Structure formats: C-alpha cells, structure tokens
Amino acid sequence: MKLETAINTAYLNLKDNNIKSALLDSEILMSNAINKKREFVILNLKKEIDKKNFNNFQNMIAQRLKGKPIAYLTNKKFFWKYEFFVNNHVLIPRPDTEVIVEQVLKIFKNKNKIKFLDIGFGSGCILLSILKERKDFQATGVDISKHALKVCKINAHKLGVKTGIKLYNSDIDKFSLGKYDLIISNPPYIKHLDLKYLERDVKDFEPKLALDGGIDGISEIRKTIKKSSELIKYGGKLILEIAYNQKYEVKRLLEINGFYINSVVKDLANNDRCIISTKIKE
Ligand code: GLN
C-alpha cells in the first residue's frame, strides 16, 4: 500500500470520529511509524509502506481514535526550543506555559548564578528550558511522582544538561532543602468537579495528579504558596501558573503569605496565566 492511501484512509476515519486535526495527526503518526520526518512523508506519498510499519501505523490510529494524545503516541512534545520526551505519567507541555520561561529570562536578565526551585517539575520542560538558556543558574526540582523524576532525568540527558540540577522525588510538604532566589510552579489547578468537563484527550489520558486542584481548584496552589514562603529568600520571586479565573483568589493568598504582586501575565489566548510576586514580608 502507498503511504498516501494509508494516510488518507486514516484521515477520513479520524475526521469521521471528530478528531480535529485529522490530517496532521495521520501524517505525524505515519512519520512516527516509518521513523522519518513529516516532510519526508509529504514528499514521498507514492512510496510503498511495508507490512510491519503499516500495522504499527494502524495500531496508533486505533489509539488516536480513542482519544490518546499524539504526544503520548509518539512520546514527544516540543516546548520552548526543544523536543521533550513525554509519557502518560507527566502532563503534556502546553505552549501557554512558555510564558513562565519568558518571564524568568526577562526578570533575571542581569542576575547571575541564581538558585531556583521548580515545584512539580513533571517532564522538566520549564526547569530544563531555563537551564538551557542560563547555564549559570542552579536548578532544584521537586515532584511527588517518581515517574516524573524518571522522565525529567531522561530529558536532562536528551538536552545535555549535566550540571546545575538537583532533582528530588518528594511531596512538597515534606521538602525543606535550601533557600531560593526564584520559585516557579505549574501546579494542578483544575477543580476536582470540573475534571469531567476537560477534553476527552486530557481527561482520559493525562495524569490526574498533575491536573486535580482539589474541591476549590486551588488546594495545590495554596500549598505551593505556603511552602514557597518558607523556601524563598527575602526579595525572591515566585512565579506561578494559574487558571484564567483564579487571579483574585491567588493574589489574596500571596498577600496573606507576605508576597507583593508584581504582575499578572496573559497567555497567547489573552487569558490570565501566570502571576509574578516578590517575597517582602515574613
Ligand atoms: N493547562 C492545563 C489544562 O488546561 C492544566 C494544567 C494544570 O492543572 N496545571 O489542561
């Protein structure tokens, strides 16, 4: 069978089952099945696909039909400037989260050798992207998931990050190591009862541990702020990712814990996404 025929059949099948980016998904999965770049696939549509690769392709299409995200099928996701390894134990990096990386680079442009902590590093996409830009920074990461620790280590290796990084598998509540100039976190912030309204691809496949923010959606944010206020240096910055509707509540929590609010930054869709604050009081 020609690549073209296999791709078109899969495309129609995905489209009929309401998968939004049906053609793109078929092309990406084909490029994964034959282990070539997508450009190769598009330029060689008349080439024949061998049986083993075809079966592999069909198998991935069947999983995609059930909603399994492309990133989990290919074990890859681009974030910032790099390709990260991902599996179903970590949240798939979102473009919106790049706002945190941007802000860190901007705020600390003229500062050297800062120590920063990432609470709930997951795939390591934020922490490693920052380290790749700033080789002089010292990163510490803590995550409750031992699977995330493995994934982040794989990514550190993939990106050639060997020094300036310490990773711990721990509940943040039990972590008390060091004092930091900067703390960043993209904690779980979806209300428990709202989890069921997330898209099927997210709801059925991404780790609840990385999404579930408890009954009010801010249980983990509350915990992160409280703990950060102990782990941060006086004058240190805390940069948190939040949901579009959590600004007022999170500002209040930050103020109670001795933080001054510097700014709230919007994401690409113009939603409030990240809140920047400075520790000014004990
Ligand atoms: N941004 C993610 C989503 O909307 C949620 C990430 C999180 O809870 N930290 O699916």
Tab-separated table of C-alpha atoms and ligand atoms in Angstrom:
chain	number	residue	atom	x	y	z
A	1	MET	CA	0.000	0.000	0.000
A	2	LYS	CA	1.129	3.541	-0.740
A	3	LEU	CA	1.737	5.998	2.124
A	4	GLU	CA	-0.885	8.242	0.544
A	5	THR	CA	-3.605	5.588	0.692
A	6	ALA	CA	-2.829	4.670	4.285
A	7	ILE	CA	-2.780	8.331	5.355
A	8	ASN	CA	-5.992	9.221	3.530
A	9	THR	CA	-7.909	6.262	4.907
A	10	ALA	CA	-6.741	7.085	8.426
A	11	TYR	CA	-7.508	10.784	7.920
A	12	LEU	CA	-11.120	10.063	6.925
A	13	ASN	CA	-11.517	7.673	9.808
A	14	LEU	CA	-10.221	10.227	12.346
A	15	LYS	CA	-12.294	13.010	10.787
A	16	ASP	CA	-15.480	10.934	10.948
A	17	ASN	CA	-14.789	10.443	14.624
A	18	ASN	CA	-14.490	14.177	15.283
A	19	ILE	CA	-10.728	14.320	15.761
A	20	LYS	CA	-9.979	17.967	14.979
A	21	SER	CA	-6.544	17.830	13.372
A	22	ALA	CA	-7.224	14.584	11.494
A	23	LEU	CA	-4.853	15.077	8.548
A	24	LEU	CA	-1.979	16.434	10.602
A	25	ASP	CA	-2.402	13.602	13.105
A	26	SER	CA	-2.317	10.967	10.322
A	27	GLU	CA	0.842	12.485	8.875
A	28	ILE	CA	2.574	12.689	12.243
A	29	LEU	CA	1.672	9.119	13.120
A	30	MET	CA	2.849	7.933	9.702
A	31	SER	CA	6.149	9.724	10.129
A	32	ASN	CA	6.466	8.059	13.518
A	33	ALA	CA	5.555	4.618	12.118
A	34	ILE	CA	8.177	4.757	9.366
A	35	ASN	CA	10.633	6.678	11.534
A	36	LYS	CA	11.082	9.572	9.123
A	37	LYS	CA	10.369	13.297	9.349
A	38	ARG	CA	6.910	14.552	8.404
A	39	GLU	CA	8.471	16.412	5.453
A	40	PHE	CA	9.705	13.069	4.086
A	41	VAL	CA	6.189	11.645	4.322
A	42	ILE	CA	4.655	14.574	2.464
A	43	LEU	CA	7.296	14.423	-0.284
A	44	ASN	CA	7.105	10.648	-0.721
A	45	LEU	CA	3.407	9.894	-0.729
A	46	LYS	CA	3.744	7.439	-3.613
A	47	LYS	CA	6.204	5.227	-1.745
A	48	GLU	CA	5.050	1.835	-0.513
A	49	ILE	CA	4.728	1.144	3.211
A	50	ASP	CA	5.871	-2.266	4.447
A	51	LYS	CA	3.577	-4.523	6.436
A	52	LYS	CA	5.215	-4.119	9.825
A	53	ASN	CA	5.185	-0.320	9.649
A	54	PHE	CA	1.622	-0.346	8.360
A	55	ASN	CA	0.454	-2.458	11.298
A	56	ASN	CA	2.230	-0.137	13.669
A	57	PHE	CA	0.557	2.859	11.977
A	58	GLN	CA	-2.897	1.261	12.157
A	59	ASN	CA	-2.359	0.468	15.798
A	60	MET	CA	-1.534	4.105	16.607
A	61	ILE	CA	-4.520	5.344	14.594
A	62	ALA	CA	-6.769	2.995	16.601
A	63	GLN	CA	-5.453	4.505	19.839
A	64	ARG	CA	-5.807	8.041	18.493
A	65	LEU	CA	-9.446	7.223	17.695
A	66	LYS	CA	-9.937	6.532	21.388
A	67	GLY	CA	-8.504	9.967	22.163
A	68	LYS	CA	-4.945	9.139	23.122
A	69	PRO	CA	-2.938	12.328	22.545
A	70	ILE	CA	-0.357	12.437	19.752
A	71	ALA	CA	2.346	13.361	22.283
A	72	TYR	CA	1.763	10.113	24.198
A	73	LEU	CA	1.677	8.075	20.982
A	74	THR	CA	4.967	9.499	19.745
A	75	ASN	CA	6.495	10.126	23.206
A	76	LYS	CA	7.486	13.588	22.033
A	77	LYS	CA	6.401	17.171	22.533
A	78	PHE	CA	8.038	20.442	21.568
A	79	PHE	CA	8.245	23.132	24.228
A	80	TRP	CA	10.185	26.387	24.062
A	81	LYS	CA	13.134	25.409	21.794
A	82	TYR	CA	13.403	21.717	22.462
A	83	GLU	CA	11.785	18.370	21.948
A	84	PHE	CA	10.910	16.649	25.241
A	85	PHE	CA	10.284	13.003	25.959
A	86	VAL	CA	6.822	12.533	27.491
A	87	ASN	CA	4.722	9.614	28.625
A	88	ASN	CA	1.347	9.304	30.330
A	89	HIS	CA	2.903	9.914	33.765
A	90	VAL	CA	3.540	13.587	33.014
A	91	LEU	CA	1.392	16.443	31.772
A	92	ILE	CA	1.992	17.249	28.104
A	93	PRO	CA	3.832	20.601	27.988
A	94	ARG	CA	1.497	23.420	26.898
A	95	PRO	CA	2.624	26.407	24.802
A	96	ASP	CA	0.949	28.687	27.387
A	97	THR	CA	3.453	27.548	29.997
A	98	GLU	CA	6.276	29.056	27.936
A	99	VAL	CA	5.131	32.348	29.480
A	100	ILE	CA	6.913	31.272	32.681
A	101	VAL	CA	10.210	30.691	30.850
A	102	GLU	CA	9.905	34.058	29.101
A	103	GLN	CA	9.242	35.892	32.340
A	104	VAL	CA	12.147	34.241	34.173
A	105	LEU	CA	14.579	35.188	31.390
A	106	LYS	CA	13.293	38.751	31.404
A	107	ILE	CA	13.286	39.280	35.163
A	108	PHE	CA	16.700	37.693	35.761
A	109	LYS	CA	18.397	39.033	32.624
A	110	ASN	CA	21.056	40.865	34.601
A	111	LYS	CA	21.402	38.434	37.505
A	112	ASN	CA	23.908	35.606	37.621
A	113	LYS	CA	24.074	32.279	39.394
A	114	ILE	CA	20.618	32.397	40.914
A	115	LYS	CA	19.226	29.377	42.708
A	116	PHE	CA	15.765	28.370	41.621
A	117	LEU	CA	13.253	25.721	42.594
A	118	ASP	CA	10.592	24.125	40.382
A	119	ILE	CA	7.745	22.629	42.412
A	120	GLY	CA	6.121	19.768	40.474
A	121	PHE	CA	8.545	19.681	37.540
A	122	GLY	CA	6.766	16.873	35.604
A	123	SER	CA	8.551	16.403	32.272
A	124	GLY	CA	11.043	19.068	33.360
A	125	CYS	CA	10.093	21.299	30.439
A	126	ILE	CA	10.187	24.594	32.381
A	127	LEU	CA	13.215	23.872	34.516
A	128	LEU	CA	15.308	22.459	31.666
A	129	SER	CA	14.346	25.193	29.201
A	130	ILE	CA	15.540	27.789	31.720
A	131	LEU	CA	18.769	25.893	32.364
A	132	LYS	CA	19.486	25.632	28.646
A	133	GLU	CA	19.212	29.431	28.373
A	134	ARG	CA	21.131	30.175	31.563
A	135	LYS	CA	23.979	27.776	32.201
A	136	ASP	CA	24.996	29.697	35.332
A	137	PHE	CA	21.684	29.071	37.150
A	138	GLN	CA	21.348	26.327	39.725
A	139	ALA	CA	18.126	24.367	39.495
A	140	THR	CA	16.410	22.244	42.106
A	141	GLY	CA	13.286	20.325	41.273
A	142	VAL	CA	10.826	18.516	43.479
A	143	ASP	CA	7.991	16.286	42.295
A	144	ILE	CA	5.742	13.871	44.152
A	145	SER	CA	5.778	11.457	41.207
A	146	LYS	CA	8.716	9.092	40.894
A	147	HIS	CA	7.711	8.546	37.274
A	148	ALA	CA	8.119	12.286	36.650
A	149	LEU	CA	11.597	12.058	38.153
A	150	LYS	CA	12.483	9.389	35.589
A	151	VAL	CA	11.021	11.394	32.699
A	152	CYS	CA	12.799	14.572	33.767
A	153	LYS	CA	16.109	12.711	34.023
A	154	ILE	CA	15.615	11.352	30.505
A	155	ASN	CA	15.001	14.898	29.280
A	156	ALA	CA	18.017	16.309	31.105
A	157	HIS	CA	20.116	13.666	29.361
A	158	LYS	CA	18.446	14.307	25.981
A	159	LEU	CA	19.139	18.036	26.268
A	160	GLY	CA	22.688	17.531	27.505
A	161	VAL	CA	22.061	19.141	30.891
A	162	LYS	CA	24.577	17.539	33.227
A	163	THR	CA	25.385	20.089	35.882
A	164	GLY	CA	23.499	22.657	37.915
A	165	ILE	CA	20.494	20.432	38.515
A	166	LYS	CA	19.232	18.508	41.534
A	167	LEU	CA	16.007	16.541	41.403
A	168	TYR	CA	14.035	15.135	44.327
A	169	ASN	CA	11.079	12.796	44.499
A	170	SER	CA	9.084	14.172	47.411
A	171	ASP	CA	5.816	15.709	48.473
A	172	ILE	CA	6.470	19.452	48.659
A	173	ASP	CA	5.057	19.392	52.197
A	174	LYS	CA	7.971	17.221	53.286
A	175	PHE	CA	10.618	19.191	51.415
A	176	SER	CA	12.696	21.773	53.255
A	177	LEU	CA	16.028	21.933	51.467
A	178	GLY	CA	17.634	25.262	50.632
A	179	LYS	CA	16.609	28.881	50.120
A	180	TYR	CA	15.845	30.160	46.667
A	181	ASP	CA	16.034	33.404	44.677
A	182	LEU	CA	13.238	32.157	42.475
A	183	ILE	CA	10.494	29.562	42.787
A	184	ILE	CA	8.408	28.508	39.794
A	185	SER	CA	5.472	26.156	39.639
A	186	ASN	CA	2.723	24.973	37.340
A	187	PRO	CA	0.688	23.149	39.982
A	188	PRO	CA	-2.524	21.195	39.383
A	189	TYR	CA	-5.286	23.803	39.366
A	190	ILE	CA	-8.440	22.288	37.886
A	191	LYS	CA	-11.404	21.997	40.262
A	192	HIS	CA	-11.989	18.345	41.057
A	193	LEU	CA	-15.582	18.504	39.838
A	194	ASP	CA	-14.515	20.232	36.602
A	195	LEU	CA	-12.141	17.449	35.591
A	196	LYS	CA	-15.002	15.711	33.825
A	197	TYR	CA	-15.543	18.742	31.568
A	198	LEU	CA	-11.991	18.701	30.203
A	199	GLU	CA	-11.470	17.498	26.644
A	200	ARG	CA	-11.513	13.711	26.299
A	201	ASP	CA	-7.849	13.614	25.282
A	202	VAL	CA	-6.908	15.366	28.533
A	203	LYS	CA	-9.466	13.798	30.863
A	204	ASP	CA	-8.923	10.199	29.806
A	205	PHE	CA	-5.167	10.244	29.335
A	206	GLU	CA	-3.266	12.923	31.254
A	207	PRO	CA	-2.299	12.284	34.894
A	208	LYS	CA	-4.922	13.440	37.391
A	209	LEU	CA	-2.096	14.085	39.814
A	210	ALA	CA	-0.931	16.921	37.561
A	211	LEU	CA	-4.410	18.381	36.998
A	212	ASP	CA	-6.565	17.928	40.093
A	213	GLY	CA	-6.534	21.059	42.235
A	214	GLY	CA	-8.964	19.681	44.815
A	215	ILE	CA	-12.511	20.819	45.604
A	216	ASP	CA	-11.839	24.522	45.028
A	217	GLY	CA	-9.135	24.097	42.359
A	218	ILE	CA	-6.601	25.975	44.451
A	219	SER	CA	-5.673	23.414	47.132
A	220	GLU	CA	-2.307	22.739	45.479
A	221	ILE	CA	-1.692	26.411	44.715
A	222	ARG	CA	-2.367	27.186	48.394
A	223	LYS	CA	0.110	24.525	49.444
A	224	THR	CA	2.686	25.768	46.931
A	225	ILE	CA	2.414	29.376	48.114
A	226	LYS	CA	2.624	28.438	51.773
A	227	LYS	CA	5.661	26.241	51.249
A	228	SER	CA	7.294	28.759	48.889
A	229	SER	CA	7.048	31.450	51.531
A	230	GLU	CA	9.316	29.266	53.713
A	231	LEU	CA	11.717	28.232	50.951
A	232	ILE	CA	12.179	31.602	49.281
A	233	LYS	CA	14.802	34.248	50.121
A	234	TYR	CA	13.684	37.677	51.243
A	235	GLY	CA	13.148	39.617	47.992
A	236	GLY	CA	12.904	36.368	45.999
A	237	LYS	CA	10.419	35.920	43.182
A	238	LEU	CA	7.584	33.403	42.965
A	239	ILE	CA	6.147	32.731	39.502
A	240	LEU	CA	3.027	30.602	39.366
A	241	GLU	CA	0.873	29.339	36.536
A	242	ILE	CA	-2.829	29.734	37.321
A	243	ALA	CA	-6.164	29.140	35.615
A	244	TYR	CA	-7.832	32.029	33.758
A	245	ASN	CA	-10.269	32.652	36.641
A	246	GLN	CA	-8.006	32.295	39.686
A	247	LYS	CA	-6.282	35.685	39.721
A	248	TYR	CA	-8.158	37.315	42.623
A	249	GLU	CA	-8.068	34.331	44.925
A	250	VAL	CA	-4.388	33.638	44.246
A	251	LYS	CA	-3.465	37.321	44.751
A	252	ARG	CA	-5.195	37.191	48.124
A	253	LEU	CA	-3.316	34.043	49.132
A	254	LEU	CA	0.004	35.545	48.068
A	255	GLU	CA	-0.607	38.700	50.078
A	256	ILE	CA	-1.539	36.733	53.196
A	257	ASN	CA	1.763	34.887	52.854
A	258	GLY	CA	3.917	38.019	52.609
A	259	PHE	CA	4.205	38.400	48.843
A	260	TYR	CA	3.876	41.617	46.840
A	261	ILE	CA	2.129	41.159	43.474
A	262	ASN	CA	4.288	42.403	40.618
A	263	SER	CA	2.127	41.467	37.672
A	264	VAL	CA	-0.279	39.042	36.102
A	265	VAL	CA	0.801	37.935	32.628
A	266	LYS	CA	-1.591	36.803	29.929
A	267	ASP	CA	-1.098	33.812	27.656
A	268	LEU	CA	-1.390	33.640	23.846
A	269	ALA	CA	-5.176	33.393	24.118
A	270	ASN	CA	-5.225	36.565	26.250
A	271	ASN	CA	-6.190	34.727	29.440
A	272	ASP	CA	-4.533	35.464	32.797
A	273	ARG	CA	-1.988	32.680	33.029
A	274	CYS	CA	0.905	33.499	35.258
A	275	ILE	CA	1.296	35.573	38.383
A	276	ILE	CA	4.586	37.109	39.449
A	277	SER	CA	5.213	38.102	43.052
A	278	THR	CA	8.043	39.067	45.400
A	279	LYS	CA	8.555	37.953	48.987
A	280	ILE	CA	8.576	41.140	51.050
A	281	LYS	CA	7.361	40.116	54.499
A	282	GLU	CA	7.920	37.204	56.830
B	1	GLN	N1	-3.389	23.912	31.493
B	1	GLN	C1	-3.819	22.595	31.800
B	1	GLN	C2	-5.152	22.325	31.139
B	1	GLN	O1	-5.918	23.215	30.931
B	1	GLN	C3	-3.908	22.396	33.307
B	1	GLN	C4	-2.569	22.369	33.895
B	1	GLN	C5	-2.579	22.354	35.379
B	1	GLN	O2	-3.519	21.963	36.082
B	1	GLN	N2	-1.507	22.798	35.888
B	1	GLN	O3	-5.438	21.201	30.767
